[in-house]
PDB file of C-alpha atoms in Angstrom:
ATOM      1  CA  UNK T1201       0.000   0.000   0.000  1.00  0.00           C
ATOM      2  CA  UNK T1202       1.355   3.576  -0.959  1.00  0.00           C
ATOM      3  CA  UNK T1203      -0.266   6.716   0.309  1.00  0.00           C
ATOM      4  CA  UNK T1204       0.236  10.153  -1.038  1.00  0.00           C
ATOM      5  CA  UNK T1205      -0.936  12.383   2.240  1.00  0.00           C
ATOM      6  CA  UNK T1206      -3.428  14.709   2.866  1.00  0.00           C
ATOM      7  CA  UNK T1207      -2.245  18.250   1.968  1.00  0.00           C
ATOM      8  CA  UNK T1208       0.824  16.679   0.560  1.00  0.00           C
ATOM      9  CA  UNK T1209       1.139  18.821  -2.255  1.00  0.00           C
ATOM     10  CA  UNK T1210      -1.274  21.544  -1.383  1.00  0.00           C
ATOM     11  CA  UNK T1211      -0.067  25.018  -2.603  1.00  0.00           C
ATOM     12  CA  UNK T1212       2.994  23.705  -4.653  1.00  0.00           C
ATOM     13  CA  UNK T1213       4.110  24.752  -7.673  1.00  0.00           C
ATOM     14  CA  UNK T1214       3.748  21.677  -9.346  1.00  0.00           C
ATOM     15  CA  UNK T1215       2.865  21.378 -12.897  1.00  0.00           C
ATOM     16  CA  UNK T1216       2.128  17.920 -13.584  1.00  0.00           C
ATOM     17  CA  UNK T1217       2.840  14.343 -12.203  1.00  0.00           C
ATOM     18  CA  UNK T1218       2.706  10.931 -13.296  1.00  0.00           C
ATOM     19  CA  UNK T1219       1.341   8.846 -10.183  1.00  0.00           C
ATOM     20  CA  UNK T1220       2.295   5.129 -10.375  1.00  0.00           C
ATOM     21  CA  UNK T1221      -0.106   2.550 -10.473  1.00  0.00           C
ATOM     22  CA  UNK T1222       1.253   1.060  -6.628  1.00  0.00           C
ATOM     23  CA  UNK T1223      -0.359   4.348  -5.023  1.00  0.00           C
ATOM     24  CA  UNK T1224      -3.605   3.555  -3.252  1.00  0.00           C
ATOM     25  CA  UNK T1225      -4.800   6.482  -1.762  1.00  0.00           C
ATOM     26  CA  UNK T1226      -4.196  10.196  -1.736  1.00  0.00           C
ATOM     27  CA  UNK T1227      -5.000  12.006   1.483  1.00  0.00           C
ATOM     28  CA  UNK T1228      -8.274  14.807   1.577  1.00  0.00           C
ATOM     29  CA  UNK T1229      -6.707  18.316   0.250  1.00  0.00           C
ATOM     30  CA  UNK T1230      -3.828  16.342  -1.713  1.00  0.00           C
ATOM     31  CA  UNK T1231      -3.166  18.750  -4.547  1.00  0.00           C
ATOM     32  CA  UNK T1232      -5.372  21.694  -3.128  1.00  0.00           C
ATOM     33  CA  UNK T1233      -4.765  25.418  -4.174  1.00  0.00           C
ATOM     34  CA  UNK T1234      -1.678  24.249  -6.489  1.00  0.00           C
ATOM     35  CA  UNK T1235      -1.967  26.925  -9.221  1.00  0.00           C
ATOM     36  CA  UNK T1236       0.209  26.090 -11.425  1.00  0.00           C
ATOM     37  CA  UNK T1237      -1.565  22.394 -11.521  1.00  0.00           C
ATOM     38  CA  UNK T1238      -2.143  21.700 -15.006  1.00  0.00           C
ATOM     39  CA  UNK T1239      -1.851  17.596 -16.065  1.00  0.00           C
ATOM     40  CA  UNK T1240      -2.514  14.573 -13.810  1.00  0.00           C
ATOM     41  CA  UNK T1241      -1.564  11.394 -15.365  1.00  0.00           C
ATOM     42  CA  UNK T1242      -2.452   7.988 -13.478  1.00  0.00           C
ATOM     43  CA  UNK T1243      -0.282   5.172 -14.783  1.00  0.00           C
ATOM     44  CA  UNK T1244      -3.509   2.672 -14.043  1.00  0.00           C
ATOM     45  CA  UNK T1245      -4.918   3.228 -10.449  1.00  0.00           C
ATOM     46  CA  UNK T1246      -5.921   1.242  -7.629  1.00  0.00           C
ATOM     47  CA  UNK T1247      -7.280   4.375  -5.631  1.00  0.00           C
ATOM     48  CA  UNK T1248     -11.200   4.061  -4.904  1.00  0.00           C
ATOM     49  CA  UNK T1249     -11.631   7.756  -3.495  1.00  0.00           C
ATOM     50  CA  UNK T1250     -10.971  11.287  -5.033  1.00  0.00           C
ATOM     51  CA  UNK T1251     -10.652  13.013  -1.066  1.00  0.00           C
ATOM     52  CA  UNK T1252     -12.642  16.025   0.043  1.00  0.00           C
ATOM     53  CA  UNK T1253     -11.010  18.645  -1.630  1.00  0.00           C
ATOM     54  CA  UNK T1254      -8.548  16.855  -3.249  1.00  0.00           C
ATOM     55  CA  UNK T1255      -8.211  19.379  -6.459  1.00  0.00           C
ATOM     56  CA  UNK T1256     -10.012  22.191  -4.951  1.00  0.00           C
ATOM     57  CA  UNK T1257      -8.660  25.397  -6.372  1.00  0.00           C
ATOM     58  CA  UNK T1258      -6.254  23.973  -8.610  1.00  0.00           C
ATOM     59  CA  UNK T1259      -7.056  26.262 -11.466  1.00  0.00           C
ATOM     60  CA  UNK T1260      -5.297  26.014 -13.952  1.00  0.00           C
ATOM     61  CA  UNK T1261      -6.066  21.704 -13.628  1.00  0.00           C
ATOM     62  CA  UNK T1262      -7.509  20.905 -17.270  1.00  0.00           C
ATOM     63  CA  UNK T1263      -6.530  17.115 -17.770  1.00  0.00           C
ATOM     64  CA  UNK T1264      -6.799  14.090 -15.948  1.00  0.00           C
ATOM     65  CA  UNK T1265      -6.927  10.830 -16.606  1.00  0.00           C
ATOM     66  CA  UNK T1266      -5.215   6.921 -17.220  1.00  0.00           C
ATOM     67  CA  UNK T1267      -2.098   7.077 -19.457  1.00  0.00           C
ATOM     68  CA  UNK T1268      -3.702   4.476 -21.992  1.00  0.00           C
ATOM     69  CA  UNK T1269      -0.084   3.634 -23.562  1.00  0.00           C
ATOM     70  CA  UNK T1270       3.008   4.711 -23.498  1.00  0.00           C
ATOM     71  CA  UNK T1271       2.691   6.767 -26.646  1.00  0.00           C
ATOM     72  CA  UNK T1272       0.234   9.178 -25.300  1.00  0.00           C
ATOM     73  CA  UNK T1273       2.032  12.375 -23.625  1.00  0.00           C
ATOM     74  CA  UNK T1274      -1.152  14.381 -23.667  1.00  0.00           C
ATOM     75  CA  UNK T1275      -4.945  14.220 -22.115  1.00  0.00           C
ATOM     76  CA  UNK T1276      -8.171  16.415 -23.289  1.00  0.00           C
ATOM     77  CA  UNK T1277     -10.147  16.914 -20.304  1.00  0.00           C
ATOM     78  CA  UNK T1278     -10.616  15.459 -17.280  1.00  0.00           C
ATOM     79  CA  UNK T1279     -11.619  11.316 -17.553  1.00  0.00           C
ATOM     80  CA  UNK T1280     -12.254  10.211 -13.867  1.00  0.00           C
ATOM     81  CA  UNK T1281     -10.260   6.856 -13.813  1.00  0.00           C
ATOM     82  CA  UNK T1282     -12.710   3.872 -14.129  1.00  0.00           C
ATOM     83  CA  UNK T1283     -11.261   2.453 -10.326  1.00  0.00           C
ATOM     84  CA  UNK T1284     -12.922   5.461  -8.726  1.00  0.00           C
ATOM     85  CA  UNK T1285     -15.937   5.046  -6.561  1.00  0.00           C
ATOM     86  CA  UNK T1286     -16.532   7.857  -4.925  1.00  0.00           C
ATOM     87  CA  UNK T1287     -16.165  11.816  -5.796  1.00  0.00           C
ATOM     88  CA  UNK T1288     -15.940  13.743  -1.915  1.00  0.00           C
ATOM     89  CA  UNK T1289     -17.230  16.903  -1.179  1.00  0.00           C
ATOM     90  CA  UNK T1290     -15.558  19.644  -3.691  1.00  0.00           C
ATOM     91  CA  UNK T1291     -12.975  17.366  -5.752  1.00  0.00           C
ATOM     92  CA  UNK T1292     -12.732  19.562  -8.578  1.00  0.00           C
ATOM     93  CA  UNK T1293     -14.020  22.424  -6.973  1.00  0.00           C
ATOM     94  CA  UNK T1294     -12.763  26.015  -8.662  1.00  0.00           C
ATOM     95  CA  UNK T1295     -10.588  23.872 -11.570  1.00  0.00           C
ATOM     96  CA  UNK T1296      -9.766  24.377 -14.643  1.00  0.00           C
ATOM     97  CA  UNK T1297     -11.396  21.850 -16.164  1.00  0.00           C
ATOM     98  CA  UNK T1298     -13.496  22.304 -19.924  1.00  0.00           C
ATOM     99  CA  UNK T1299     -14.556  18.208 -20.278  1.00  0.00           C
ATOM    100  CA  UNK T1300     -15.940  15.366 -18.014  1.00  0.00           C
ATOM    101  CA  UNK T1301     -16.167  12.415 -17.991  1.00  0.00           C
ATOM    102  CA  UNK T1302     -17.552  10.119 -14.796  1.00  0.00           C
ATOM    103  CA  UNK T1303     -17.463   6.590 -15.071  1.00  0.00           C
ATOM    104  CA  UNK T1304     -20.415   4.427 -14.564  1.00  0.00           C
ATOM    105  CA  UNK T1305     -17.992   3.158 -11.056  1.00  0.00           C
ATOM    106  CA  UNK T1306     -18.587   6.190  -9.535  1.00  0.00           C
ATOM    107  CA  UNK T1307     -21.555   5.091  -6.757  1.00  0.00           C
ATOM    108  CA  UNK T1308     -21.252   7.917  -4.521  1.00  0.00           C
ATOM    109  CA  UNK T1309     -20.759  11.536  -5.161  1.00  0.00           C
ATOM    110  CA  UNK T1310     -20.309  14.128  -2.526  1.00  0.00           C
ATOM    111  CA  UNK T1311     -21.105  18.125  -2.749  1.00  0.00           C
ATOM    112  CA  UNK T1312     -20.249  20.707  -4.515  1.00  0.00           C
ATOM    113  CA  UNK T1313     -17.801  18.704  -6.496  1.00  0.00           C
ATOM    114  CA  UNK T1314     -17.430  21.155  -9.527  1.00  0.00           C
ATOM    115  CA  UNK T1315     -18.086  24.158  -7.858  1.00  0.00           C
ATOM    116  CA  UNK T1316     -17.131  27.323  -9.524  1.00  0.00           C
ATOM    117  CA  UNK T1317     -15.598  25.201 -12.094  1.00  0.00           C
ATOM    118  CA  UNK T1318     -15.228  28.714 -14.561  1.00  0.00           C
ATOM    119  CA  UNK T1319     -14.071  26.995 -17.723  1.00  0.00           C
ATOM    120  CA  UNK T1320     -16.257  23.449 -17.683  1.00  0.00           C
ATOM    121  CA  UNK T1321     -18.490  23.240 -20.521  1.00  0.00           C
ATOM    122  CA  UNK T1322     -19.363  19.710 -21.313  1.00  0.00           C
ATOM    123  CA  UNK T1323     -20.170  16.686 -18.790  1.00  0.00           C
ATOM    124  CA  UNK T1324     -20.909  12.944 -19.630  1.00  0.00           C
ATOM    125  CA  UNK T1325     -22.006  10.958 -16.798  1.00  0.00           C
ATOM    126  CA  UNK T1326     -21.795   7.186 -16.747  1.00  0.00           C
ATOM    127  CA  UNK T1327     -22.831   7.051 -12.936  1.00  0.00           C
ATOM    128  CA  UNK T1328     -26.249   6.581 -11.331  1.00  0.00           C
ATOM    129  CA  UNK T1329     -25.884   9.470  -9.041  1.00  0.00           C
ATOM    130  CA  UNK T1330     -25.536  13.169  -8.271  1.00  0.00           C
ATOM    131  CA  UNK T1331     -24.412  15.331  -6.076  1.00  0.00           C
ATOM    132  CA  UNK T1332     -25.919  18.193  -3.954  1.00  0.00           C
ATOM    133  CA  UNK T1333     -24.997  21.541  -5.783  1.00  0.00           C
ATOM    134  CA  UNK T1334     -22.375  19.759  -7.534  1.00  0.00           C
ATOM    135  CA  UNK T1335     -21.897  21.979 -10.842  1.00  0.00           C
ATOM    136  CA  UNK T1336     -22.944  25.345  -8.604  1.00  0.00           C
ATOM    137  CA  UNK T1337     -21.661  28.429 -10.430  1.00  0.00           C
ATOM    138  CA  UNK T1338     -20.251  27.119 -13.677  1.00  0.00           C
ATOM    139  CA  UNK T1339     -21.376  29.629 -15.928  1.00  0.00           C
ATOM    140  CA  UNK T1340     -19.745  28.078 -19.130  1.00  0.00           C
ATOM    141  CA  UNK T1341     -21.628  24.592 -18.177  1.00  0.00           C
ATOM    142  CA  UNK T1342     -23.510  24.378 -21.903  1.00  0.00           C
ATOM    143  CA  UNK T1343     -23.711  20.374 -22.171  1.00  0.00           C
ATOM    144  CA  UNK T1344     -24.610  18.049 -20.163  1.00  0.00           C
ATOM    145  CA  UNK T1345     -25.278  14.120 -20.863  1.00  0.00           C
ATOM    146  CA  UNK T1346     -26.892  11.785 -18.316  1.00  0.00           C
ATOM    147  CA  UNK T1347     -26.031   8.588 -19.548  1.00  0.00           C
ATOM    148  CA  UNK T1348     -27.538   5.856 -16.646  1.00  0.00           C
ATOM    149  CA  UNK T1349     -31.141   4.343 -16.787  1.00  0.00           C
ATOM    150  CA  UNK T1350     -30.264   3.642 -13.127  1.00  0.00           C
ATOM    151  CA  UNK T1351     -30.031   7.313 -12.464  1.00  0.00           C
ATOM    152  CA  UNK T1352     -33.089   8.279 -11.020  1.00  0.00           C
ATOM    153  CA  UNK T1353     -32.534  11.662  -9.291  1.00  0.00           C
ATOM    154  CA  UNK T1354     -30.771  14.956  -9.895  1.00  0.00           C
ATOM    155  CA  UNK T1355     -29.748  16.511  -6.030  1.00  0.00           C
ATOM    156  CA  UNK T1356     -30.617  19.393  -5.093  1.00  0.00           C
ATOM    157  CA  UNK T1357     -29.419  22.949  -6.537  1.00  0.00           C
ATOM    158  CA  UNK T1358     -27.574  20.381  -9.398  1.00  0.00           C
ATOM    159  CA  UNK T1359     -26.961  23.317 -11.904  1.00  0.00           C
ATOM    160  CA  UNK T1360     -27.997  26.262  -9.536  1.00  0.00           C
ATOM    161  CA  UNK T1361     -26.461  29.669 -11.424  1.00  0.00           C
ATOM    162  CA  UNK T1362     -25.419  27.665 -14.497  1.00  0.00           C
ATOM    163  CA  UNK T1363     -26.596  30.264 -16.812  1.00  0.00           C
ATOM    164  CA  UNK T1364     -24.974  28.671 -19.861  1.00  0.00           C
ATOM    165  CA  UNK T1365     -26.773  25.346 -20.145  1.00  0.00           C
ATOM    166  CA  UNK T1366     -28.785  24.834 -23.030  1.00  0.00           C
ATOM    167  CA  UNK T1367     -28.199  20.997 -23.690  1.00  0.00           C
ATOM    168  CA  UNK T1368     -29.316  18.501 -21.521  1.00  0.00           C
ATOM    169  CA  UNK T1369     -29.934  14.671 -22.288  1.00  0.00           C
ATOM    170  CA  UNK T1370     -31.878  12.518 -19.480  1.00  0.00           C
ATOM    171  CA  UNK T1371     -32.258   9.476 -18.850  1.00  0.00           C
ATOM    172  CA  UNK T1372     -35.578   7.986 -18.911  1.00  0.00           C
ATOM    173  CA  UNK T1373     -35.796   6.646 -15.564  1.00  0.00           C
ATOM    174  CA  UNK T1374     -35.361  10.088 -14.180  1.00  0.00           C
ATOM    175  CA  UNK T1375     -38.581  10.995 -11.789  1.00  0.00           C
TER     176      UNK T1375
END
């Protein structure tokens, strides 16, 4: 088992890192307020749980994701690695993040998870569940894709002062 702490690179000026696939967790507040943030790479992943704030106010985050081979240098967007289970309160809150993409695996999502998330404009959800406020304040939030027939609610204040959104697909089980 290899832990990366909580707060272990909060307010750093990294710019991107390659974590290994032997790393099982990483602590609440990991990466938190570390500006200059701008590529996560996961070489596989056996982590189950994206912390409470674990990205919060990286801002200038725009990709993460599983390096699918060694050929690929580059992400687009933000792919939440299939391993994941659970999104904690405000993740991704105040990133830089344009394009998601949750994984049916994610069973549990906490609140305000892309919170003031200034530049995110398209979401595709895989998962069966929502969280409370989670896209609050994302005024460039245009797209959004629902993608679960198990999905059956949308929490509370979901896309409250998302005055961009004009696209949004449903599943029909939603009541």
């Amino acid at each position: 088992t290899t832990t990366i702490g909580a707060k272990a690179f909060k307010n750093t000026g990294l710019i991107s890192i390659v974590i290994p696939q032997a790393v099982t967790s990483i602590g609440y507040e990991g990466f938190m307020k570390s500006d200059d943030l701008q590529t996560v790479i996961f070489n596989g992943t056996n982590i189950e749980v994206f912390e409470t704030s674990i990205f919060e106010d990286c801002t200038s985050l725009a990709n993460l994701g599983v390096k699918a081979s060694d050929d690929q240098t580059a992400l687009s967007g933000c792919e939440i690695p299939a391993g994941i289970k659970t999104l904690e309160d405000k993740a991704f809150k105040n990133t830089g993040v344009v394009y998601v993409v949750i994984p049916e695996n994610v069973i549990t999502i906490g609140d305000y998870v892309f919170e003031n998330s200034s530049k995110l404009t398209t979401v595709e959800s895989y998962s069966n569940v929502t969280g409370k406020y989670m896209f609050k304040n994302s005024p460039l939030l245009s797209s959004v894709e629902f993608d679960n027939t198990d999905l059956t609610v949308l929490e509370e204040g979901l896309f409250y002062d998302c005055d961009s959104i004009n696209f949004i697909t449903l599943s029909d089980s939603i009541y």
